[in-house]
Amino acid sequence: MTGRLVQAGAPGLRAVIYARYSSEMQSAASIPDQVRICRRLCDERGWEVVEVFADEAMSGATHLRPDFQRMLRAGEARRFDVVVAESLDRLSRDQEHVAGLHKRMTFLGVSIVTKAEGAISELHVGLGGTMSALILRQLAEKTRRGLEGRIGKGKSAGGISYGYRLDRQPLPDGSFTTGDRTIDPEEAATIRRIFERYAAGASARTIAIDLNRAGIPAPRSGGKGSGRWSFSTISGNWKRGTGILNNELYIGRLVWNRQRFVKDPATGKRQARPNPASEWIIEEVPHLRIIEDELWSRVKHRQGAIREDILAAREDNPGAPHVERGTGPKHLLSGLVACGCCGASYIMISDSRYGCSAARNRGTCSNRKTIPRMLVEERVLGGLRDRLMHPDLVAEFIAEFQRATQSERLEALAARGEAERKLGKVRREIDNIVTAIANGMFHPSMKAKMDGLEAERVDLEARLAEIPEPDPVAIHPGLSEIYARKVADLVAALNDAETKPEAAAILRRLIGKIVLTPDATAANGHAIELYGELGAILSLCDNGIDTNTKARSVATGLRQVTLVAEAGFEPAAFRL
C-alpha cells in the first residue's frame, strides 16, 4: 500500500532542497546559487525548508552520492513531503535512477518539484531521462574529440607521466598554454638508471628496493600513491603499456586510446577494457625522448625472454593457476596474512615460506623473518579449534545476540503498537461520524472532517505495512554443541581432498586477518594474532537449527561481532 501523494501546490509542506554540480571543473558557487533559487520557489509556495542536501563535484550518472543517499534515507523516515531541485538533471542524469527515484518518492507520498520543469510526472521522467542520457553521450563524444585533437598536437590528454613536468608558456592575451610537457632532468636520470639496471640483469624488485633505500621519490608520491617504489611500478603490464619499462613516451612515441572505460551500473565504478591496436592513436614526439632505441630494445628483449620462460613453465605444469584467469587464492590463507611491523601483506616468497611483501619487494620494512606456510595454517586451525570454540566465549556471544535482538524486537513492537493505537482511534472516529450521519445528524463540516480522517487512516495503514511484524527471538538450546561439531567437521574437511576447496572458502569467511609479528620467544619465531567474525563462525550452525521454530536466521539476523573490537570478547586478539 502506498502513501498518499501530497499536492505539490499545497502550502505548509515540509520541503528539502537537493543541489549538485558535476565536476571540479565547475564552480563550487553553483551549489549556493541552486539553493537560493530553490529557497525562493519554496517561499513562493509557502513551504518550510527542513533540510538541504548537496553533492559537490559528483556526476549525475551515478546514484552513489553521499547526500543523495542521505536524502533517500530521510524520505524513508518520512521527514519531508516534497523534494525541490533546480532541474531534474540535478537529481540524476541516468534514466534508470530518475525512474527509480520518482517511483520510490511516489510510494512514500513525496512530490518532486523543480524550478525548470515544475511538478515532475511520469512524462518528465521518460523524456527528461532520455534527454539526459543523450546529453551524457554527446558530452563524452565531445570530450573524446577534444582529447584526440590534443594528442594530434603532441599535447597531454590528461595526466603527466613520471619523467616530465608541465610547461606553461604565457600567451599574448595573458593566459597560458595547456597540455605541453617538458623533460624533468632529475626524474629522467632515474628513468635511465632503471632501464640500464634492468638491461644489465637486475630484477624490477631489486631496482625498487635500491631506489627506496636511496630515498628517490616514487611516481605520485605526493598524490594517491604509496610514495614508495614497487616492482609493479617498474614492470607494470606490457600489454596495457603501464609501468616505467613499458612507457613508449620515453622513446618519443605518444600512444593514446590503448583502453576505454565502462561504468558498472551496479557500483558506478569504472572498469578498463583494452582497445584493439588498430584503434590506437600514435604520434611521434621526439622532443620528449628520454631513452635511446638501443637501450629500449635491450630491455624489450629481456622482457620477452622472461615471458617465454613463464610460458614454458606453464606448459610444463598446465594445472598451475594463471593470474590473469582469476582462479582465486592458491593457498588456504592467501591474502589474509599481514606483517605486524608495517601492516603490509605477507606473501609467498618461495614455494613454502611466507615473508613480508614490503621487505621483499620495496625494502621499506626491516622484518626479514620468514615462516613456513604449513606452520601458519596449522597454528591458525588450532586457534579456531581451541580458542574460538571455547564454551564461555560462545555462550557470551549468544547471550549478547539475544539481548540485541530482543531490544530491536521491542523497538519494532513499540512502533507498531503506537501506529495501531492511532489507527484504532481514527477508525472509531470515522465510525462515529458514519453513525451520526445514519441517524440524520449530518452537518457540512462532517465531510471535511471525514476526508481528513480517511487520509490519516490511509497514511497509518501504509506505515503499518512498512513495519514488519518482528519475528520471535529463538536460539536453539544446543547451539554451542552444534557450533563445536561444525568447526570440528570443518577442520576434518580441510584434510579431505574432495571437500577441501569448499571448506577452505568457508574458513576464509571466518577470518578477518592474521597478523604475524617477529618474536624470538614465540613458536617458529613469530607471534600470531587471529582476527575473526564470530557471526560468520556461527553461521556454520544453520543446518543444525530446527527451521520449524521460525527462529531468526543466525547468518542474517545477528550483528557481526568481531573478536577484536567488542566489549565482552577480550583479549583484543587471539594469540596463537
GROMACS .gro file of C-alpha atoms in nm, residues 98-279:
model
  182
   98VAL     CA    1   1.546   0.902  -1.235
   99ALA     CA    2   1.268   0.647  -1.279
  100GLY     CA    3   1.365   0.470  -0.957
  101LEU     CA    4   1.368   0.795  -0.759
  102HIS     CA    5   1.027   0.901  -0.892
  103LYS     CA    6   0.881   0.557  -0.823
  104ARG     CA    7   1.019   0.547  -0.469
  105MET     CA    8   0.911   0.902  -0.379
  106THR     CA    9   0.563   0.836  -0.519
  107PHE     CA   10   0.534   0.528  -0.300
  108LEU     CA   11   0.631   0.738   0.003
  109GLY     CA   12   0.380   1.009  -0.088
  110VAL     CA   13   0.654   1.263  -0.169
  111SER     CA   14   0.635   1.501  -0.466
  112ILE     CA   15   0.931   1.615  -0.676
  113VAL     CA   16   0.931   1.976  -0.795
  114THR     CA   17   1.198   2.159  -0.995
  115LYS     CA   18   1.236   2.523  -1.090
  116ALA     CA   19   1.285   2.433  -1.457
  117GLU     CA   20   1.015   2.168  -1.509
  118GLY     CA   21   0.766   2.225  -1.224
  119ALA     CA   22   0.598   1.921  -1.067
  120ILE     CA   23   0.765   1.607  -1.203
  121SER     CA   24   0.539   1.345  -1.360
  122GLU     CA   25   0.597   1.020  -1.550
  123LEU     CA   26   0.620   1.224  -1.870
  124HIS     CA   27   0.911   1.428  -1.733
  125VAL     CA   28   1.080   1.111  -1.612
  126GLY     CA   29   1.060   0.947  -1.955
  127LEU     CA   30   1.154   1.245  -2.171
  128GLY     CA   31   1.392   1.404  -1.921
  129GLY     CA   32   1.579   1.080  -1.860
  130THR     CA   33   1.617   1.021  -2.234
  131MET     CA   34   1.746   1.374  -2.292
  132SER     CA   35   1.993   1.347  -2.002
  133ALA     CA   36   2.126   1.017  -2.140
  134LEU     CA   37   2.173   1.177  -2.484
  135ILE     CA   38   2.349   1.476  -2.329
  136LEU     CA   39   2.588   1.247  -2.141
  137ARG     CA   40   2.673   1.060  -2.460
  138GLN     CA   41   2.723   1.382  -2.656
  139LEU     CA   42   2.940   1.521  -2.377
  140ALA     CA   43   3.154   1.206  -2.380
  141GLU     CA   44   3.195   1.225  -2.758
  142LYS     CA   45   3.289   1.594  -2.745
  143THR     CA   46   3.539   1.528  -2.468
  144ARG     CA   47   3.694   1.241  -2.661
  145ARG     CA   48   3.712   1.452  -2.977
  146GLY     CA   49   3.885   1.728  -2.784
  147LEU     CA   50   4.136   1.489  -2.630
  148GLU     CA   51   4.210   1.335  -2.968
  149GLY     CA   52   4.281   1.684  -3.102
  150ARG     CA   53   4.528   1.748  -2.819
  151ILE     CA   54   4.706   1.419  -2.892
  152GLY     CA   55   4.737   1.518  -3.257
  153LYS     CA   56   4.929   1.826  -3.142
  154GLY     CA   57   5.157   1.618  -2.921
  155LYS     CA   58   5.000   1.753  -2.603
  156SER     CA   59   4.893   1.567  -2.289
  157ALA     CA   60   4.540   1.429  -2.288
  158GLY     CA   61   4.534   1.415  -1.909
  159GLY     CA   62   4.794   1.326  -1.653
  160ILE     CA   63   5.173   1.369  -1.664
  161SER     CA   64   5.397   1.064  -1.684
  162TYR     CA   65   5.688   1.027  -1.446
  163GLY     CA   66   5.989   1.199  -1.603
  164TYR     CA   67   5.801   1.508  -1.722
  165ARG     CA   68   5.654   1.829  -1.587
  166LEU     CA   69   5.410   2.084  -1.719
  167ASP     CA   70   5.548   2.352  -1.948
  168ARG     CA   71   5.313   2.651  -1.932
  169GLN     CA   72   5.415   2.942  -2.154
  170PRO     CA   73   5.248   3.287  -2.148
  171LEU     CA   74   5.024   3.385  -2.439
  172PRO     CA   75   4.964   3.737  -2.578
  173ASP     CA   76   4.621   3.756  -2.415
  174GLY     CA   77   4.770   3.695  -2.068
  175SER     CA   78   4.666   3.330  -2.043
  176PHE     CA   79   4.900   3.031  -2.052
  177THR     CA   80   4.942   2.731  -2.279
  178THR     CA   81   4.796   2.398  -2.159
  179GLY     CA   82   4.890   2.034  -2.216
  180ASP     CA   83   5.257   2.100  -2.302
  181ARG     CA   84   5.526   1.897  -2.126
  182THR     CA   85   5.897   1.915  -2.083
  183ILE     CA   86   6.150   1.664  -1.952
  184ASP     CA   87   6.226   1.676  -1.579
  185PRO     CA   88   6.606   1.625  -1.557
  186GLU     CA   89   6.609   1.456  -1.215
  187GLU     CA   90   6.328   1.214  -1.292
  188ALA     CA   91   6.473   1.145  -1.639
  189ALA     CA   92   6.800   1.041  -1.473
  190THR     CA   93   6.606   0.795  -1.253
  191ILE     CA   94   6.433   0.652  -1.561
  192ARG     CA   95   6.767   0.596  -1.738
  193ARG     CA   96   6.901   0.431  -1.421
  194ILE     CA   97   6.603   0.192  -1.414
  195PHE     CA   98   6.640   0.098  -1.781
  196GLU     CA   99   7.017   0.048  -1.760
  197ARG     CA  100   6.999  -0.167  -1.447
  198TYR     CA  101   6.718  -0.381  -1.586
  199ALA     CA  102   6.901  -0.431  -1.916
  200ALA     CA  103   7.208  -0.533  -1.714
  201GLY     CA  104   7.012  -0.813  -1.544
  202ALA     CA  105   6.872  -0.659  -1.224
  203SER     CA  106   6.513  -0.753  -1.142
  204ALA     CA  107   6.235  -0.497  -1.106
  205ARG     CA  108   6.211  -0.593  -0.738
  206THR     CA  109   6.582  -0.530  -0.676
  207ILE     CA  110   6.566  -0.195  -0.856
  208ALA     CA  111   6.265  -0.085  -0.649
  209ILE     CA  112   6.440  -0.173  -0.323
  210ASP     CA  113   6.753   0.021  -0.425
  211LEU     CA  114   6.551   0.329  -0.522
  212ASN     CA  115   6.365   0.326  -0.190
  213ARG     CA  116   6.690   0.292   0.002
  214ALA     CA  117   6.834   0.583  -0.193
  215GLY     CA  118   6.534   0.797  -0.092
  216ILE     CA  119   6.432   0.873  -0.451
  217PRO     CA  120   6.065   0.986  -0.464
  218ALA     CA  121   5.837   0.744  -0.646
  219PRO     CA  122   5.572   0.843  -0.902
  220ARG     CA  123   5.265   1.005  -0.744
  221SER     CA  124   5.445   1.027  -0.408
  222GLY     CA  125   5.252   1.346  -0.335
  223GLY     CA  126   4.919   1.212  -0.460
  224LYS     CA  127   4.733   0.885  -0.431
  225GLY     CA  128   5.038   0.659  -0.450
  226SER     CA  129   5.215   0.500  -0.153
  227GLY     CA  130   5.522   0.718  -0.202
  228ARG     CA  131   5.734   0.403  -0.240
  229TRP     CA  132   5.873   0.220  -0.540
  230SER     CA  133   5.749  -0.134  -0.600
  231PHE     CA  134   5.828  -0.389  -0.869
  232SER     CA  135   5.486  -0.329  -1.029
  233THR     CA  136   5.563   0.043  -1.063
  234ILE     CA  137   5.862  -0.054  -1.273
  235SER     CA  138   5.746  -0.364  -1.463
  236GLY     CA  139   5.374  -0.280  -1.494
  237ASN     CA  140   5.169  -0.459  -1.760
  238TRP     CA  141   5.333  -0.484  -2.102
  239LYS     CA  142   5.000  -0.539  -2.282
  240ARG     CA  143   4.846  -0.222  -2.138
  241GLY     CA  144   5.166  -0.021  -2.169
  242THR     CA  145   5.179   0.053  -1.796
  243GLY     CA  146   5.490   0.068  -1.580
  244ILE     CA  147   5.816   0.256  -1.630
  245LEU     CA  148   5.964  -0.011  -1.860
  246ASN     CA  149   5.665  -0.008  -2.098
  247ASN     CA  150   5.603   0.365  -2.141
  248GLU     CA  151   5.672   0.439  -2.509
  249LEU     CA  152   5.670   0.813  -2.439
  250TYR     CA  153   6.027   0.760  -2.316
  251ILE     CA  154   6.133   0.685  -2.677
  252GLY     CA  155   5.939   0.983  -2.816
  253ARG     CA  156   5.622   0.796  -2.913
  254LEU     CA  157   5.288   0.911  -2.773
  255VAL     CA  158   5.034   0.625  -2.770
  256TRP     CA  159   4.671   0.705  -2.683
  257ASN     CA  160   4.345   0.509  -2.675
  258ARG     CA  161   4.501   0.180  -2.564
  259GLN     CA  162   4.196   0.126  -2.345
  260ARG     CA  163   3.850   0.257  -2.277
  261PHE     CA  164   3.648   0.275  -1.957
  262VAL     CA  165   3.298   0.143  -1.899
  263LYS     CA  166   3.092   0.204  -1.587
  264ASP     CA  167   2.948  -0.084  -1.388
  265PRO     CA  168   2.577   0.005  -1.348
  266ALA     CA  169   2.562  -0.173  -1.012
  267THR     CA  170   2.854   0.003  -0.842
  268GLY     CA  171   2.908   0.314  -1.055
  269LYS     CA  172   3.280   0.230  -1.074
  270ARG     CA  173   3.474   0.241  -1.399
  271GLN     CA  174   3.644  -0.065  -1.544
  272ALA     CA  175   3.921  -0.059  -1.803
  273ARG     CA  176   3.874  -0.253  -2.126
  274PRO     CA  177   4.158  -0.286  -2.381
  275ASN     CA  178   4.107  -0.150  -2.733
  276PRO     CA  179   4.240  -0.331  -3.042
  277ALA     CA  180   4.574  -0.198  -3.169
  278SER     CA  181   4.400  -0.073  -3.485
  279GLU     CA  182   4.222   0.190  -3.274
   0.00000   0.00000   0.00000
